[in-house]
Amino acid sequence: MGRRKKEPRSVHRENIVCAASLLFMEKGIAATSMDDIAKAAGYSKATLYVYFENKEEIVSILVLSSMKKLHDYISGALEQQEATKARYDGICRGLVQYQEEFPFYFKMVLDNINVDFESHDHLEEERETYQIGEEINEKIKHFLLSGMEKGDLRKDLEIMPAIFNFWGMLSGIIQLAANKEEYIKMSMGLSKKQFLEYGFSLIYHSIAAKER
């Protein structure tokens, strides 16, 4: 333990967060205690509280990490293409890849996040998570406006409601496909990929300009 004490504070925090992440994925956040996290990370409970005030602080760091990953996926998808439909397809592929690689994180970014920073009763990670979420929304806003200017998307889209519906529909269908993959195959005869492609096409046509 003497060697571990000499390690930077950031190393200890990372060790604890990694152990907590695995437990949250296995047991769920509510069923995981600080005792569980301390044991999994190889620290005493007293030492754990040196680095984190409570479980909520650990969760906030994981949520922030997940939001940063989502930001990278969305940014990459939008930067790789110029055509509106190709950019939309890239967003869809990126979100599917993100959900498949980080299913726990995908669920976390769909949860409610703190938006009230007037009081002092919030964590700094919560503020950063909110800011990154706003950056993602701004990227989607530019995607929609660009598509509207090109005549690819409907001119009557109300941007902010469109953004939230966009997220709700895409994330909802991706999570549904992940949860109901066997049922979809049995009842519809569709693979997860086929089901998603059909759903993504429906969503795109709901925002696309009508062909003349």
PDB file of N, CA, C and O in Angstrom, residues 17-45:
ATOM      1  N   VAL A  17     -12.876   4.690 -10.065  1.00  0.00           N
ATOM      2  CA  VAL A  17     -13.929   4.885 -11.069  1.00  0.00           C
ATOM      3  C   VAL A  17     -14.053   3.642 -11.960  1.00  0.00           C
ATOM      4  O   VAL A  17     -15.173   3.217 -12.291  1.00  0.00           O
ATOM      5  N   CYS A  18     -12.930   3.069 -12.359  1.00  0.00           N
ATOM      6  CA  CYS A  18     -12.959   1.861 -13.210  1.00  0.00           C
ATOM      7  C   CYS A  18     -13.627   0.698 -12.481  1.00  0.00           C
ATOM      8  O   CYS A  18     -14.444  -0.031 -13.067  1.00  0.00           O
ATOM      9  N   ALA A  19     -13.286   0.520 -11.211  1.00  0.00           N
ATOM     10  CA  ALA A  19     -13.900  -0.551 -10.423  1.00  0.00           C
ATOM     11  C   ALA A  19     -15.394  -0.314 -10.268  1.00  0.00           C
ATOM     12  O   ALA A  19     -16.199  -1.252 -10.383  1.00  0.00           O
ATOM     13  N   ALA A  20     -15.767   0.929 -10.016  1.00  0.00           N
ATOM     14  CA  ALA A  20     -17.184   1.274  -9.859  1.00  0.00           C
ATOM     15  C   ALA A  20     -17.954   1.027 -11.150  1.00  0.00           C
ATOM     16  O   ALA A  20     -19.073   0.511 -11.133  1.00  0.00           O
ATOM     17  N   SER A  21     -17.364   1.378 -12.276  1.00  0.00           N
ATOM     18  CA  SER A  21     -18.018   1.194 -13.567  1.00  0.00           C
ATOM     19  C   SER A  21     -18.363  -0.270 -13.800  1.00  0.00           C
ATOM     20  O   SER A  21     -19.469  -0.598 -14.247  1.00  0.00           O
ATOM     21  N   LEU A  22     -17.436  -1.153 -13.509  1.00  0.00           N
ATOM     22  CA  LEU A  22     -17.677  -2.592 -13.691  1.00  0.00           C
ATOM     23  C   LEU A  22     -18.795  -3.074 -12.771  1.00  0.00           C
ATOM     24  O   LEU A  22     -19.645  -3.881 -13.179  1.00  0.00           O
ATOM     25  N   LEU A  23     -18.799  -2.587 -11.541  1.00  0.00           N
ATOM     26  CA  LEU A  23     -19.857  -2.977 -10.600  1.00  0.00           C
ATOM     27  C   LEU A  23     -21.213  -2.437 -11.034  1.00  0.00           C
ATOM     28  O   LEU A  23     -22.226  -3.138 -10.941  1.00  0.00           O
ATOM     29  N   PHE A  24     -21.250  -1.209 -11.504  1.00  0.00           N
ATOM     30  CA  PHE A  24     -22.508  -0.624 -11.958  1.00  0.00           C
ATOM     31  C   PHE A  24     -23.082  -1.417 -13.124  1.00  0.00           C
ATOM     32  O   PHE A  24     -24.299  -1.633 -13.207  1.00  0.00           O
ATOM     33  N   MET A  25     -22.214  -1.849 -14.027  1.00  0.00           N
ATOM     34  CA  MET A  25     -22.669  -2.637 -15.171  1.00  0.00           C
ATOM     35  C   MET A  25     -23.181  -4.003 -14.734  1.00  0.00           C
ATOM     36  O   MET A  25     -24.127  -4.531 -15.297  1.00  0.00           O
ATOM     37  N   GLU A  26     -22.559  -4.557 -13.708  1.00  0.00           N
ATOM     38  CA  GLU A  26     -22.923  -5.890 -13.234  1.00  0.00           C
ATOM     39  C   GLU A  26     -24.150  -5.881 -12.325  1.00  0.00           C
ATOM     40  O   GLU A  26     -25.058  -6.697 -12.477  1.00  0.00           O
ATOM     41  N   LYS A  27     -24.195  -4.928 -11.398  1.00  0.00           N
ATOM     42  CA  LYS A  27     -25.234  -4.936 -10.362  1.00  0.00           C
ATOM     43  C   LYS A  27     -26.248  -3.798 -10.488  1.00  0.00           C
ATOM     44  O   LYS A  27     -27.324  -3.860  -9.894  1.00  0.00           O
ATOM     45  N   GLY A  28     -25.874  -2.767 -11.234  1.00  0.00           N
ATOM     46  CA  GLY A  28     -26.698  -1.574 -11.261  1.00  0.00           C
ATOM     47  C   GLY A  28     -26.184  -0.569 -10.244  1.00  0.00           C
ATOM     48  O   GLY A  28     -25.556  -0.944  -9.249  1.00  0.00           O
ATOM     49  N   ILE A  29     -26.475   0.695 -10.479  1.00  0.00           N
ATOM     50  CA  ILE A  29     -25.967   1.750  -9.593  1.00  0.00           C
ATOM     51  C   ILE A  29     -26.589   1.666  -8.212  1.00  0.00           C
ATOM     52  O   ILE A  29     -25.891   1.738  -7.199  1.00  0.00           O
ATOM     53  N   ALA A  30     -27.905   1.501  -8.153  1.00  0.00           N
ATOM     54  CA  ALA A  30     -28.604   1.501  -6.864  1.00  0.00           C
ATOM     55  C   ALA A  30     -28.146   0.361  -5.962  1.00  0.00           C
ATOM     56  O   ALA A  30     -28.065   0.520  -4.732  1.00  0.00           O
ATOM     57  N   ALA A  31     -27.839  -0.791  -6.548  1.00  0.00           N
ATOM     58  CA  ALA A  31     -27.472  -1.977  -5.757  1.00  0.00           C
ATOM     59  C   ALA A  31     -25.991  -2.006  -5.383  1.00  0.00           C
ATOM     60  O   ALA A  31     -25.556  -2.895  -4.660  1.00  0.00           O
ATOM     61  N   THR A  32     -25.226  -1.045  -5.852  1.00  0.00           N
ATOM     62  CA  THR A  32     -23.790  -0.991  -5.561  1.00  0.00           C
ATOM     63  C   THR A  32     -23.526   0.001  -4.445  1.00  0.00           C
ATOM     64  O   THR A  32     -23.939   1.162  -4.522  1.00  0.00           O
ATOM     65  N   SER A  33     -22.844  -0.444  -3.415  1.00  0.00           N
ATOM     66  CA  SER A  33     -22.538   0.421  -2.275  1.00  0.00           C
ATOM     67  C   SER A  33     -21.096   0.913  -2.344  1.00  0.00           C
ATOM     68  O   SER A  33     -20.285   0.397  -3.116  1.00  0.00           O
ATOM     69  N   MET A  34     -20.791   1.899  -1.535  1.00  0.00           N
ATOM     70  CA  MET A  34     -19.410   2.378  -1.441  1.00  0.00           C
ATOM     71  C   MET A  34     -18.496   1.285  -0.900  1.00  0.00           C
ATOM     72  O   MET A  34     -17.324   1.211  -1.266  1.00  0.00           O
ATOM     73  N   ASP A  35     -19.029   0.433  -0.029  1.00  0.00           N
ATOM     74  CA  ASP A  35     -18.264  -0.722   0.463  1.00  0.00           C
ATOM     75  C   ASP A  35     -17.873  -1.627  -0.693  1.00  0.00           C
ATOM     76  O   ASP A  35     -16.728  -2.089  -0.787  1.00  0.00           O
ATOM     77  N   ASP A  36     -18.836  -1.896  -1.576  1.00  0.00           N
ATOM     78  CA  ASP A  36     -18.575  -2.744  -2.736  1.00  0.00           C
ATOM     79  C   ASP A  36     -17.469  -2.148  -3.605  1.00  0.00           C
ATOM     80  O   ASP A  36     -16.568  -2.862  -4.067  1.00  0.00           O
ATOM     81  N   ILE A  37     -17.560  -0.848  -3.821  1.00  0.00           N
ATOM     82  CA  ILE A  37     -16.574  -0.172  -4.676  1.00  0.00           C
ATOM     83  C   ILE A  37     -15.188  -0.217  -4.041  1.00  0.00           C
ATOM     84  O   ILE A  37     -14.186  -0.481  -4.715  1.00  0.00           O
ATOM     85  N   ALA A  38     -15.121   0.024  -2.747  1.00  0.00           N
ATOM     86  CA  ALA A  38     -13.841   0.004  -2.038  1.00  0.00           C
ATOM     87  C   ALA A  38     -13.175  -1.365  -2.151  1.00  0.00           C
ATOM     88  O   ALA A  38     -11.977  -1.472  -2.462  1.00  0.00           O
ATOM     89  N   LYS A  39     -13.952  -2.408  -1.926  1.00  0.00           N
ATOM     90  CA  LYS A  39     -13.402  -3.772  -2.008  1.00  0.00           C
ATOM     91  C   LYS A  39     -12.933  -4.093  -3.419  1.00  0.00           C
ATOM     92  O   LYS A  39     -11.854  -4.673  -3.612  1.00  0.00           O
ATOM     93  N   ALA A  40     -13.741  -3.745  -4.412  1.00  0.00           N
ATOM     94  CA  ALA A  40     -13.395  -4.050  -5.801  1.00  0.00           C
ATOM     95  C   ALA A  40     -12.141  -3.293  -6.242  1.00  0.00           C
ATOM     96  O   ALA A  40     -11.349  -3.806  -7.038  1.00  0.00           O
ATOM     97  N   ALA A  41     -11.978  -2.077  -5.732  1.00  0.00           N
ATOM     98  CA  ALA A  41     -10.829  -1.253  -6.113  1.00  0.00           C
ATOM     99  C   ALA A  41      -9.585  -1.563  -5.286  1.00  0.00           C
ATOM    100  O   ALA A  41      -8.480  -1.126  -5.635  1.00  0.00           O
ATOM    101  N   GLY A  42      -9.756  -2.312  -4.183  1.00  0.00           N
ATOM    102  CA  GLY A  42      -8.627  -2.659  -3.333  1.00  0.00           C
ATOM    103  C   GLY A  42      -8.243  -1.579  -2.350  1.00  0.00           C
ATOM    104  O   GLY A  42      -7.080  -1.462  -1.948  1.00  0.00           O
ATOM    105  N   TYR A  43      -9.240  -0.787  -1.928  1.00  0.00           N
ATOM    106  CA  TYR A  43      -9.002   0.272  -0.955  1.00  0.00           C
ATOM    107  C   TYR A  43      -9.877   0.029   0.270  1.00  0.00           C
ATOM    108  O   TYR A  43     -10.896  -0.663   0.185  1.00  0.00           O
ATOM    109  N   SER A  44      -9.499   0.644   1.377  1.00  0.00           N
ATOM    110  CA  SER A  44     -10.385   0.624   2.537  1.00  0.00           C
ATOM    111  C   SER A  44     -11.495   1.639   2.278  1.00  0.00           C
ATOM    112  O   SER A  44     -11.342   2.552   1.455  1.00  0.00           O
ATOM    113  N   LYS A  45     -12.614   1.498   2.989  1.00  0.00           N
ATOM    114  CA  LYS A  45     -13.712   2.440   2.797  1.00  0.00           C
ATOM    115  C   LYS A  45     -13.285   3.847   3.198  1.00  0.00           C
ATOM    116  O   LYS A  45     -13.657   4.830   2.541  1.00  0.00           O
TER     117      LYS A  45
END
